[in-house]
PDB file of C-alpha atoms and ligand atoms in Angstrom:
ATOM      1  CA  MET A   1      15.430 -11.267  17.001  1.00 83.00           C
ATOM      2  CA  LEU A   2      13.464  -8.449  18.563  1.00 90.00           C
ATOM      3  CA  GLU A   3      13.456  -8.785  22.344  1.00 90.00           C
ATOM      4  CA  PHE A   4      10.097  -8.694  24.071  1.00 93.00           C
ATOM      5  CA  ASP A   5      11.561  -7.506  27.385  1.00 93.00           C
ATOM      6  CA  ASP A   6      10.079  -4.589  29.378  1.00 94.00           C
ATOM      7  CA  ASP A   7      11.238  -1.949  26.862  1.00 91.00           C
ATOM      8  CA  GLY A   8      10.233  -4.033  23.823  1.00 90.00           C
ATOM      9  CA  ALA A   9       6.838  -4.820  25.324  1.00 93.00           C
ATOM     10  CA  ARG A  10       6.226  -1.126  26.087  1.00 91.00           C
ATOM     11  CA  LEU A  11       7.028  -0.146  22.471  1.00 91.00           C
ATOM     12  CA  ILE A  12       4.643  -2.801  21.108  1.00 92.00           C
ATOM     13  CA  ASP A  13       1.965  -1.782  23.631  1.00 94.00           C
ATOM     14  CA  ARG A  14       2.045   1.822  22.320  1.00 93.00           C
ATOM     15  CA  ALA A  15       2.241   0.917  18.615  1.00 93.00           C
ATOM     16  CA  TYR A  16      -0.641  -1.545  18.964  1.00 95.00           C
ATOM     17  CA  ALA A  17      -2.874   1.091  20.594  1.00 96.00           C
ATOM     18  CA  THR A  18      -2.754   3.277  17.449  1.00 97.00           C
ATOM     19  CA  PRO A  19      -5.915   3.540  15.314  1.00 97.00           C
ATOM     20  CA  ASP A  20      -4.108   1.544  12.575  1.00 97.00           C
ATOM     21  CA  VAL A  21      -3.731  -1.543  14.737  1.00 97.00           C
ATOM     22  CA  VAL A  22      -7.093  -1.035  16.490  1.00 98.00           C
ATOM     23  CA  ALA A  23      -8.723  -1.293  13.030  1.00 98.00           C
ATOM     24  CA  GLN A  24      -6.642  -4.384  12.183  1.00 98.00           C
ATOM     25  CA  ARG A  25      -7.774  -6.085  15.412  1.00 98.00           C
ATOM     26  CA  ALA A  26     -11.421  -5.297  14.663  1.00 98.00           C
ATOM     27  CA  GLU A  27     -11.063  -7.005  11.291  1.00 98.00           C
ATOM     28  CA  VAL A  28      -9.332 -10.054  12.781  1.00 98.00           C
ATOM     29  CA  LEU A  29     -12.045 -10.314  15.421  1.00 98.00           C
ATOM     30  CA  ALA A  30     -14.806 -10.096  12.802  1.00 98.00           C
ATOM     31  CA  ARG A  31     -13.147 -12.910  10.827  1.00 98.00           C
ATOM     32  CA  LEU A  32     -12.818 -15.155  13.896  1.00 98.00           C
ATOM     33  CA  ALA A  33     -16.431 -14.342  14.928  1.00 98.00           C
ATOM     34  CA  PRO A  34     -16.113 -15.485  18.576  1.00 98.00           C
ATOM     35  CA  ARG A  35     -19.406 -16.562  20.163  1.00 98.00           C
ATOM     36  CA  PRO A  36     -20.639 -16.478  23.779  1.00 98.00           C
ATOM     37  CA  GLY A  37     -19.517 -19.541  25.734  1.00 98.00           C
ATOM     38  CA  GLU A  38     -16.642 -20.527  23.421  1.00 98.00           C
ATOM     39  CA  ARG A  39     -13.141 -21.594  24.511  1.00 98.00           C
ATOM     40  CA  ILE A  40     -10.579 -19.556  22.565  1.00 98.00           C
ATOM     41  CA  LEU A  41      -6.771 -19.541  22.425  1.00 99.00           C
ATOM     42  CA  ASP A  42      -4.666 -16.491  21.480  1.00 98.00           C
ATOM     43  CA  VAL A  43      -1.168 -17.749  20.594  1.00 98.00           C
ATOM     44  CA  GLY A  44       1.467 -15.079  21.316  1.00 98.00           C
ATOM     45  CA  SER A  45      -1.039 -12.845  23.077  1.00 98.00           C
ATOM     46  CA  GLY A  46       1.517 -10.063  23.667  1.00 98.00           C
ATOM     47  CA  PRO A  47       0.055  -7.020  25.450  1.00 97.00           C
ATOM     48  CA  GLY A  48      -3.398  -8.653  25.585  1.00 98.00           C
ATOM     49  CA  PHE A  49      -5.526  -6.250  23.533  1.00 98.00           C
ATOM     50  CA  LEU A  50      -7.017  -9.093  21.493  1.00 98.00           C
ATOM     51  CA  ALA A  51      -7.460 -11.364  24.533  1.00 98.00           C
ATOM     52  CA  ALA A  52      -9.500  -8.582  26.199  1.00 98.00           C
ATOM     53  CA  SER A  53     -11.756  -8.238  23.147  1.00 98.00           C
ATOM     54  CA  LEU A  54     -12.126 -12.026  22.856  1.00 98.00           C
ATOM     55  CA  ALA A  55     -13.134 -12.134  26.526  1.00 98.00           C
ATOM     56  CA  ASP A  56     -15.876  -9.571  25.922  1.00 98.00           C
ATOM     57  CA  ALA A  57     -17.151 -11.655  23.005  1.00 98.00           C
ATOM     58  CA  VAL A  58     -17.229 -15.054  24.751  1.00 98.00           C
ATOM     59  CA  GLY A  59     -18.497 -13.593  28.048  1.00 98.00           C
ATOM     60  CA  PRO A  60     -18.119 -15.130  31.522  1.00 98.00           C
ATOM     61  CA  GLY A  61     -19.590 -18.414  30.244  1.00 98.00           C
ATOM     62  CA  GLY A  62     -16.597 -18.833  27.930  1.00 98.00           C
ATOM     63  CA  VAL A  63     -12.830 -19.108  28.416  1.00 98.00           C
ATOM     64  CA  VAL A  64      -9.933 -17.257  26.792  1.00 98.00           C
ATOM     65  CA  HIS A  65      -6.338 -18.429  27.120  1.00 98.00           C
ATOM     66  CA  GLY A  66      -3.578 -16.039  26.040  1.00 98.00           C
ATOM     67  CA  LEU A  67      -0.201 -17.713  25.706  1.00 98.00           C
ATOM     68  CA  ASP A  68       3.169 -15.966  25.402  1.00 98.00           C
ATOM     69  CA  PRO A  69       6.778 -16.755  26.405  1.00 98.00           C
ATOM     70  CA  SER A  70       7.508 -13.145  27.443  1.00 97.00           C
ATOM     71  CA  PRO A  71       6.951 -12.342  31.143  1.00 97.00           C
ATOM     72  CA  SER A  72       6.908  -8.613  30.264  1.00 97.00           C
ATOM     73  CA  MET A  73       4.146  -9.107  27.706  1.00 97.00           C
ATOM     74  CA  ASN A  74       2.253 -11.401  30.069  1.00 98.00           C
ATOM     75  CA  GLY A  75       2.377  -8.728  32.789  1.00 98.00           C
ATOM     76  CA  LEU A  76       0.740  -6.221  30.432  1.00 98.00           C
ATOM     77  CA  ALA A  77      -1.850  -8.769  29.279  1.00 98.00           C
ATOM     78  CA  ARG A  78      -2.765  -9.805  32.844  1.00 98.00           C
ATOM     79  CA  ALA A  79      -3.217  -6.156  33.859  1.00 98.00           C
ATOM     80  CA  ARG A  80      -5.348  -5.483  30.769  1.00 98.00           C
ATOM     81  CA  THR A  81      -7.659  -8.464  31.402  1.00 98.00           C
ATOM     82  CA  ALA A  82      -7.672  -8.447  35.229  1.00 98.00           C
ATOM     83  CA  ASP A  83     -11.361  -7.488  35.357  1.00 98.00           C
ATOM     84  CA  ARG A  84     -12.325 -10.510  33.219  1.00 98.00           C
ATOM     85  CA  PRO A  85     -11.563 -13.583  35.383  1.00 98.00           C
ATOM     86  CA  TRP A  86     -12.472 -15.956  32.545  1.00 98.00           C
ATOM     87  CA  VAL A  87      -9.195 -14.939  30.840  1.00 98.00           C
ATOM     88  CA  ARG A  88      -6.009 -16.879  31.678  1.00 98.00           C
ATOM     89  CA  ILE A  89      -2.629 -15.595  30.511  1.00 98.00           C
ATOM     90  CA  ASP A  90      -0.227 -18.551  30.391  1.00 98.00           C
ATOM     91  CA  GLU A  91       3.538 -18.530  29.960  1.00 98.00           C
ATOM     92  CA  GLY A  92       4.535 -20.882  27.134  1.00 98.00           C
ATOM     93  CA  ASP A  93       5.643 -21.398  23.558  1.00 98.00           C
ATOM     94  CA  ALA A  94       3.713 -21.936  20.332  1.00 98.00           C
ATOM     95  CA  LEU A  95       5.906 -24.988  19.739  1.00 98.00           C
ATOM     96  CA  ALA A  96       4.720 -26.798  22.889  1.00 98.00           C
ATOM     97  CA  LEU A  97       1.210 -25.643  23.777  1.00 98.00           C
ATOM     98  CA  PRO A  98       0.473 -26.560  27.417  1.00 98.00           C
ATOM     99  CA  TYR A  99      -3.102 -27.735  26.689  1.00 98.00           C
ATOM    100  CA  PRO A 100      -4.795 -31.089  26.081  1.00 98.00           C
ATOM    101  CA  ASP A 101      -5.914 -32.261  22.623  1.00 98.00           C
ATOM    102  CA  ALA A 102      -9.068 -30.772  21.058  1.00 98.00           C
ATOM    103  CA  CYS A 103      -9.802 -28.420  23.968  1.00 98.00           C
ATOM    104  CA  PHE A 104     -10.449 -25.163  22.035  1.00 98.00           C
ATOM    105  CA  ASP A 105     -13.311 -24.103  19.738  1.00 98.00           C
ATOM    106  CA  ALA A 106     -11.209 -21.448  18.000  1.00 98.00           C
ATOM    107  CA  ALA A 107      -7.737 -19.891  17.989  1.00 99.00           C
ATOM    108  CA  VAL A 108      -6.089 -16.739  16.751  1.00 98.00           C
ATOM    109  CA  SER A 109      -2.497 -15.622  16.312  1.00 98.00           C
ATOM    110  CA  THR A 110      -1.463 -12.209  15.033  1.00 98.00           C
ATOM    111  CA  GLN A 111       2.125 -11.209  14.300  1.00 98.00           C
ATOM    112  CA  VAL A 112       3.569 -14.273  16.030  1.00 98.00           C
ATOM    113  CA  TYR A 113       4.387 -17.195  13.693  1.00 98.00           C
ATOM    114  CA  GLU A 114       6.842 -14.956  11.828  1.00 98.00           C
ATOM    115  CA  TYR A 115       8.950 -15.115  15.030  1.00 98.00           C
ATOM    116  CA  VAL A 116       8.690 -18.906  15.429  1.00 98.00           C
ATOM    117  CA  PRO A 117      11.633 -21.005  14.173  1.00 97.00           C
ATOM    118  CA  ASP A 118       9.526 -24.040  13.102  1.00 98.00           C
ATOM    119  CA  VAL A 119       6.139 -22.901  11.768  1.00 98.00           C
ATOM    120  CA  ALA A 120       5.153 -26.388  10.551  1.00 98.00           C
ATOM    121  CA  ALA A 121       5.611 -27.817  14.061  1.00 98.00           C
ATOM    122  CA  ALA A 122       3.813 -24.845  15.659  1.00 98.00           C
ATOM    123  CA  LEU A 123       0.787 -25.226  13.364  1.00 98.00           C
ATOM    124  CA  ALA A 124       0.691 -28.975  14.054  1.00 98.00           C
ATOM    125  CA  GLU A 125       0.504 -28.051  17.754  1.00 98.00           C
ATOM    126  CA  LEU A 126      -2.301 -25.588  17.021  1.00 98.00           C
ATOM    127  CA  ARG A 127      -4.229 -28.275  15.115  1.00 98.00           C
ATOM    128  CA  ARG A 128      -3.776 -30.676  18.043  1.00 98.00           C
ATOM    129  CA  VAL A 129      -5.422 -28.371  20.602  1.00 98.00           C
ATOM    130  CA  LEU A 130      -8.366 -27.419  18.341  1.00 98.00           C
ATOM    131  CA  ARG A 131     -11.438 -29.596  18.075  1.00 98.00           C
ATOM    132  CA  ALA A 132     -12.411 -30.880  14.603  1.00 98.00           C
ATOM    133  CA  GLY A 133     -14.220 -28.032  12.872  1.00 98.00           C
ATOM    134  CA  GLY A 134     -12.517 -25.454  15.108  1.00 98.00           C
ATOM    135  CA  ARG A 135     -11.751 -22.081  13.506  1.00 98.00           C
ATOM    136  CA  VAL A 136      -8.425 -20.321  13.287  1.00 98.00           C
ATOM    137  CA  VAL A 137      -7.325 -16.870  12.115  1.00 98.00           C
ATOM    138  CA  VAL A 138      -3.615 -16.211  11.493  1.00 98.00           C
ATOM    139  CA  LEU A 139      -2.179 -12.832  10.521  1.00 98.00           C
ATOM    140  CA  ASP A 140       1.416 -11.957   9.625  1.00 98.00           C
ATOM    141  CA  THR A 141       3.376  -9.267   7.742  1.00 98.00           C
ATOM    142  CA  ASP A 142       5.389  -9.531   4.555  1.00 98.00           C
ATOM    143  CA  TRP A 143       8.068  -6.832   4.938  1.00 97.00           C
ATOM    144  CA  GLU A 144       8.708  -6.899   1.194  1.00 97.00           C
ATOM    145  CA  SER A 145       5.363  -5.098   0.855  1.00 98.00           C
ATOM    146  CA  LEU A 146       6.789  -2.043   2.635  1.00 98.00           C
ATOM    147  CA  VAL A 147       6.604   1.332   0.870  1.00 98.00           C
ATOM    148  CA  TRP A 148       8.214   4.181   2.847  1.00 98.00           C
ATOM    149  CA  HIS A 149       9.269   7.372   1.137  1.00 98.00           C
ATOM    150  CA  THR A 150      12.803   8.546   1.984  1.00 97.00           C
ATOM    151  CA  ALA A 151      15.265  10.846   0.215  1.00 96.00           C
ATOM    152  CA  ASP A 152      18.297   8.667   0.992  1.00 97.00           C
ATOM    153  CA  ARG A 153      17.243   5.354  -0.538  1.00 97.00           C
ATOM    154  CA  ALA A 154      20.637   3.677  -0.028  1.00 98.00           C
ATOM    155  CA  LEU A 155      20.592   4.342   3.725  1.00 98.00           C
ATOM    156  CA  HIS A 156      16.944   3.257   3.934  1.00 98.00           C
ATOM    157  CA  ARG A 157      17.700  -0.050   2.173  1.00 98.00           C
ATOM    158  CA  ARG A 158      20.644  -0.685   4.527  1.00 98.00           C
ATOM    159  CA  ILE A 159      18.479  -0.074   7.596  1.00 98.00           C
ATOM    160  CA  MET A 160      15.610  -2.226   6.363  1.00 98.00           C
ATOM    161  CA  ALA A 161      17.984  -5.094   5.472  1.00 97.00           C
ATOM    162  CA  VAL A 162      19.120  -5.146   9.115  1.00 98.00           C
ATOM    163  CA  TRP A 163      15.506  -4.805  10.333  1.00 97.00           C
ATOM    164  CA  ASP A 164      14.705  -8.047   8.448  1.00 97.00           C
ATOM    165  CA  GLU A 165      16.781  -9.766  11.154  1.00 96.00           C
ATOM    166  CA  HIS A 166      14.245  -8.812  13.852  1.00 96.00           C
ATOM    167  CA  LEU A 167      12.222 -11.939  13.130  1.00 96.00           C
ATOM    168  CA  VAL A 168      12.700 -15.456  11.757  1.00 97.00           C
ATOM    169  CA  ASP A 169      10.756 -15.057   8.487  1.00 97.00           C
ATOM    170  CA  PRO A 170      10.021 -11.526   7.177  1.00 97.00           C
ATOM    171  CA  HIS A 171       8.028 -13.078   4.281  1.00 98.00           C
ATOM    172  CA  LEU A 172       5.960 -15.739   6.087  1.00 98.00           C
ATOM    173  CA  PRO A 173       2.512 -14.905   4.603  1.00 98.00           C
ATOM    174  CA  ARG A 174       3.367 -16.259   1.161  1.00 98.00           C
ATOM    175  CA  THR A 175       3.969 -19.756   2.593  1.00 98.00           C
ATOM    176  CA  LEU A 176       1.320 -19.703   5.345  1.00 98.00           C
ATOM    177  CA  PRO A 177      -1.591 -21.186   3.336  1.00 98.00           C
ATOM    178  CA  GLY A 178       0.588 -24.195   2.429  1.00 98.00           C
ATOM    179  CA  HIS A 179       1.747 -24.571   6.031  1.00 98.00           C
ATOM    180  CA  LEU A 180      -1.865 -24.441   7.242  1.00 98.00           C
ATOM    181  CA  ARG A 181      -2.995 -27.033   4.669  1.00 98.00           C
ATOM    182  CA  ARG A 182      -0.178 -29.437   5.539  1.00 98.00           C
ATOM    183  CA  ALA A 183      -0.960 -29.056   9.268  1.00 98.00           C
ATOM    184  CA  GLY A 184      -4.506 -30.312   8.659  1.00 98.00           C
ATOM    185  CA  PHE A 185      -6.448 -27.065   8.165  1.00 98.00           C
ATOM    186  CA  GLN A 186      -8.695 -26.082   5.288  1.00 98.00           C
ATOM    187  CA  VAL A 187      -8.099 -22.431   4.351  1.00 98.00           C
ATOM    188  CA  THR A 188     -11.505 -20.815   3.862  1.00 98.00           C
ATOM    189  CA  ASP A 189     -10.675 -17.126   3.468  1.00 98.00           C
ATOM    190  CA  ARG A 190      -7.711 -14.833   2.721  1.00 98.00           C
ATOM    191  CA  ALA A 191      -7.604 -11.081   3.303  1.00 98.00           C
ATOM    192  CA  LEU A 192      -5.138  -8.279   2.843  1.00 98.00           C
ATOM    193  CA  ILE A 193      -5.068  -5.736   5.683  1.00 98.00           C
ATOM    194  CA  PRO A 194      -2.915  -2.754   4.714  1.00 98.00           C
ATOM    195  CA  LEU A 195      -1.495  -0.295   7.217  1.00 98.00           C
ATOM    196  CA  PHE A 196      -1.516   3.041   5.404  1.00 98.00           C
ATOM    197  CA  ASN A 197      -0.092   6.285   6.822  1.00 98.00           C
ATOM    198  CA  PRO A 198      -0.181   9.018   4.166  1.00 97.00           C
ATOM    199  CA  VAL A 199       0.848  11.696   6.709  1.00 97.00           C
ATOM    200  CA  HIS A 200       3.412  11.741   9.519  1.00 96.00           C
ATOM    201  CA  ASP A 201       1.308  11.660  12.670  1.00 95.00           C
ATOM    202  CA  PRO A 202       2.786  10.583  16.032  1.00 94.00           C
ATOM    203  CA  ASP A 203      -0.280   8.411  16.737  1.00 96.00           C
ATOM    204  CA  THR A 204       0.310   6.048  13.815  1.00 97.00           C
ATOM    205  CA  TYR A 205       1.851   2.618  13.448  1.00 97.00           C
ATOM    206  CA  SER A 206       4.692   3.921  11.262  1.00 97.00           C
ATOM    207  CA  ALA A 207       5.680   6.712  13.678  1.00 96.00           C
ATOM    208  CA  HIS A 208       5.966   4.220  16.559  1.00 95.00           C
ATOM    209  CA  THR A 209       7.648   1.581  14.417  1.00 95.00           C
ATOM    210  CA  MET A 210      10.283   4.096  13.312  1.00 96.00           C
ATOM    211  CA  ALA A 211      11.510   4.196  16.941  1.00 93.00           C
ATOM    212  CA  THR A 212      11.421   0.389  17.289  1.00 93.00           C
ATOM    213  CA  ILE A 213      13.379  -0.094  14.061  1.00 96.00           C
ATOM    214  CA  GLY A 214      15.904   2.578  15.082  1.00 96.00           C
ATOM    215  CA  SER A 215      16.636   0.972  18.426  1.00 93.00           C
ATOM    216  CA  PHE A 216      16.877  -2.548  16.906  1.00 95.00           C
ATOM    217  CA  VAL A 217      19.248  -1.732  14.036  1.00 98.00           C
ATOM    218  CA  THR A 218      21.640   0.551  15.965  1.00 97.00           C
ATOM    219  CA  GLY A 219      24.979  -1.219  16.382  1.00 97.00           C
ATOM    220  CA  ARG A 220      24.088  -4.143  14.089  1.00 97.00           C
ATOM    221  CA  SER A 221      25.878  -4.910  10.814  1.00 96.00           C
ATOM    222  CA  GLY A 222      27.686  -1.563  10.866  1.00 96.00           C
ATOM    223  CA  VAL A 223      24.574   0.633  11.292  1.00 98.00           C
ATOM    224  CA  THR A 224      25.556   3.495  13.616  1.00 98.00           C
ATOM    225  CA  ALA A 225      23.519   5.805  15.858  1.00 98.00           C
ATOM    226  CA  ASP A 226      24.317   8.606  13.369  1.00 98.00           C
ATOM    227  CA  ASP A 227      22.876   6.477  10.520  1.00 98.00           C
ATOM    228  CA  VAL A 228      19.679   5.999  12.509  1.00 98.00           C
ATOM    229  CA  ARG A 229      19.468   9.714  13.367  1.00 98.00           C
ATOM    230  CA  ALA A 230      19.889  10.592   9.666  1.00 98.00           C
ATOM    231  CA  TRP A 231      17.247   8.020   8.589  1.00 98.00           C
ATOM    232  CA  THR A 232      14.749   9.256  11.213  1.00 98.00           C
ATOM    233  CA  ALA A 233      15.395  12.911  10.293  1.00 98.00           C
ATOM    234  CA  ASP A 234      14.870  12.033   6.604  1.00 98.00           C
ATOM    235  CA  LEU A 235      11.453  10.467   7.339  1.00 98.00           C
ATOM    236  CA  GLN A 236      10.475  13.357   9.617  1.00 97.00           C
ATOM    237  CA  ALA A 237      11.487  15.840   6.909  1.00 97.00           C
ATOM    238  CA  ARG A 238       9.200  14.001   4.433  1.00 97.00           C
ATOM    239  CA  GLY A 239       6.430  14.557   6.984  1.00 96.00           C
ATOM    240  CA  ALA A 240       7.231  18.246   7.510  1.00 96.00           C
ATOM    241  CA  GLU A 241       7.357  18.823   3.757  1.00 96.00           C
ATOM    242  CA  GLY A 242       3.999  17.100   3.221  1.00 96.00           C
ATOM    243  CA  ASP A 243       5.317  14.178   1.164  1.00 96.00           C
ATOM    244  CA  TYR A 244       5.267  11.411   3.764  1.00 98.00           C
ATOM    245  CA  LEU A 245       3.999   7.998   2.670  1.00 98.00           C
ATOM    246  CA  PHE A 246       4.060   4.641   4.457  1.00 98.00           C
ATOM    247  CA  SER A 247       2.236   1.424   3.665  1.00 98.00           C
ATOM    248  CA  LEU A 248       2.738  -2.167   4.792  1.00 98.00           C
ATOM    249  CA  ASN A 249       0.646  -5.252   4.102  1.00 98.00           C
ATOM    250  CA  ARG A 250      -0.584  -7.736   6.634  1.00 98.00           C
ATOM    251  CA  TYR A 251      -2.070 -11.000   5.374  1.00 98.00           C
ATOM    252  CA  CYS A 252      -4.871 -12.712   7.228  1.00 98.00           C
ATOM    253  CA  PHE A 253      -5.865 -16.354   6.699  1.00 98.00           C
ATOM    254  CA  THR A 254      -9.003 -17.978   8.085  1.00 98.00           C
ATOM    255  CA  ALA A 255      -9.047 -21.780   8.279  1.00 98.00           C
ATOM    256  CA  VAL A 256     -10.984 -24.671   9.728  1.00 98.00           C
ATOM    257  CA  ALA A 257      -9.466 -27.701  11.458  1.00 98.00           C
ATOM    258  CA  GLY A 258     -10.146 -30.840   9.385  1.00 94.00           C
TER     259      GLY A 258
HETATM  260  C1  SAM B 301       4.635  -8.460  17.631  1.00 81.19           C
HETATM  261  S1  SAM B 301       4.083  -9.201  19.110  1.00 81.19           S
HETATM  262  C2  SAM B 301       2.360  -9.516  18.748  1.00 81.19           C
HETATM  263  C3  SAM B 301       1.518  -9.641  19.994  1.00 81.19           C
HETATM  264  C4  SAM B 301       0.025  -9.925  19.792  1.00 81.19           C
HETATM  265  N1  SAM B 301      -0.226 -11.161  19.094  1.00 81.19           N
HETATM  266  C5  SAM B 301      -0.661  -8.795  19.069  1.00 81.19           C
HETATM  267  O1  SAM B 301      -0.884  -8.873  17.868  1.00 81.19           O
HETATM  268  O2  SAM B 301      -0.974  -7.812  19.747  1.00 81.19           O
HETATM  269  C6  SAM B 301       4.790 -10.809  18.966  1.00 81.19           C
HETATM  270  C7  SAM B 301       4.529 -11.676  20.176  1.00 81.19           C
HETATM  271  O3  SAM B 301       4.892 -13.026  19.854  1.00 81.19           O
HETATM  272  C8  SAM B 301       5.458 -13.598  21.003  1.00 81.19           C
HETATM  273  N2  SAM B 301       6.248 -14.753  20.598  1.00 81.19           N
HETATM  274  C9  SAM B 301       7.482 -14.760  20.039  1.00 81.19           C
HETATM  275  N3  SAM B 301       7.895 -16.034  19.861  1.00 81.19           N
HETATM  276  C10 SAM B 301       6.895 -16.848  20.299  1.00 81.19           C
HETATM  277  C11 SAM B 301       6.710 -18.250  20.388  1.00 81.19           C
HETATM  278  N4  SAM B 301       7.672 -19.100  19.996  1.00 81.19           N
HETATM  279  N5  SAM B 301       5.547 -18.726  20.892  1.00 81.19           N
HETATM  280  C12 SAM B 301       4.569 -17.873  21.288  1.00 81.19           C
HETATM  281  N6  SAM B 301       4.688 -16.526  21.230  1.00 81.19           N
HETATM  282  C13 SAM B 301       5.832 -16.023  20.749  1.00 81.19           C
HETATM  283  C14 SAM B 301       6.275 -12.455  21.609  1.00 81.19           C
HETATM  284  O4  SAM B 301       6.617 -12.696  22.964  1.00 81.19           O
HETATM  285  C15 SAM B 301       5.321 -11.286  21.407  1.00 81.19           C
HETATM  286  O5  SAM B 301       4.461 -11.098  22.496  1.00 81.19           O
END
């Protein structure tokens, strides 16, 4: 799996500051519709961008808990939310939430359950800590939705097959509604949030992710540093020649605790 150590956290921090992911967060936030005074949980809060926005929405009369097992991520999140003392960043795991039953009004989790080995158990935990009628928004990626134009398709397929190993389930969204239903949630809304980069611009999700993929796949399953250099050069050449194209779908489910 991808490691969320200092280097991994820094890469995510940069990629998630791009306009692509800023727009995704705005949509997630609008779907969760946090209100002043609410108690909200962000499972797998990572670098804390969403926790900071949630804090602004609930205000000092509310409470936001971000939870993540990565000390590196938690360091970034604590620094990002330091001026909002009603935010707590807790170290912990989605599979054993360190909170009492029914203590949150709403919860959100973006790009996290795809890394969790037992999603059914994690969603049962989420249901436990939400009050009846509590809202939840869950967003994950299906990597089979990826379109990325390269000249060397065979090399690209080899690299992406290894990249699929960076998480537990690269196709989680297709089973998420069923998981949510079985955990005691009623799914009320489904949305597709595409990331679309039709040009090669360094300040895009795909440009940053290219570097993350390259560093993850190097040395795994026979992928060499030369392979990664050739793959990166291929994508950059598409950009220079004006025929770059990247798109990837994220799937967002809104649900209510029954
Ligand atoms: C791709 S990052 C997403 C971070 C954040 N949710 C966001 O969208 O900005 C994935 C995060 O999930 C966290 N994570 C991985 N496994 C987890 C688990 N079992 N429980 C909670 N968080 C987990 C990682 O530490 C990392 O911060």
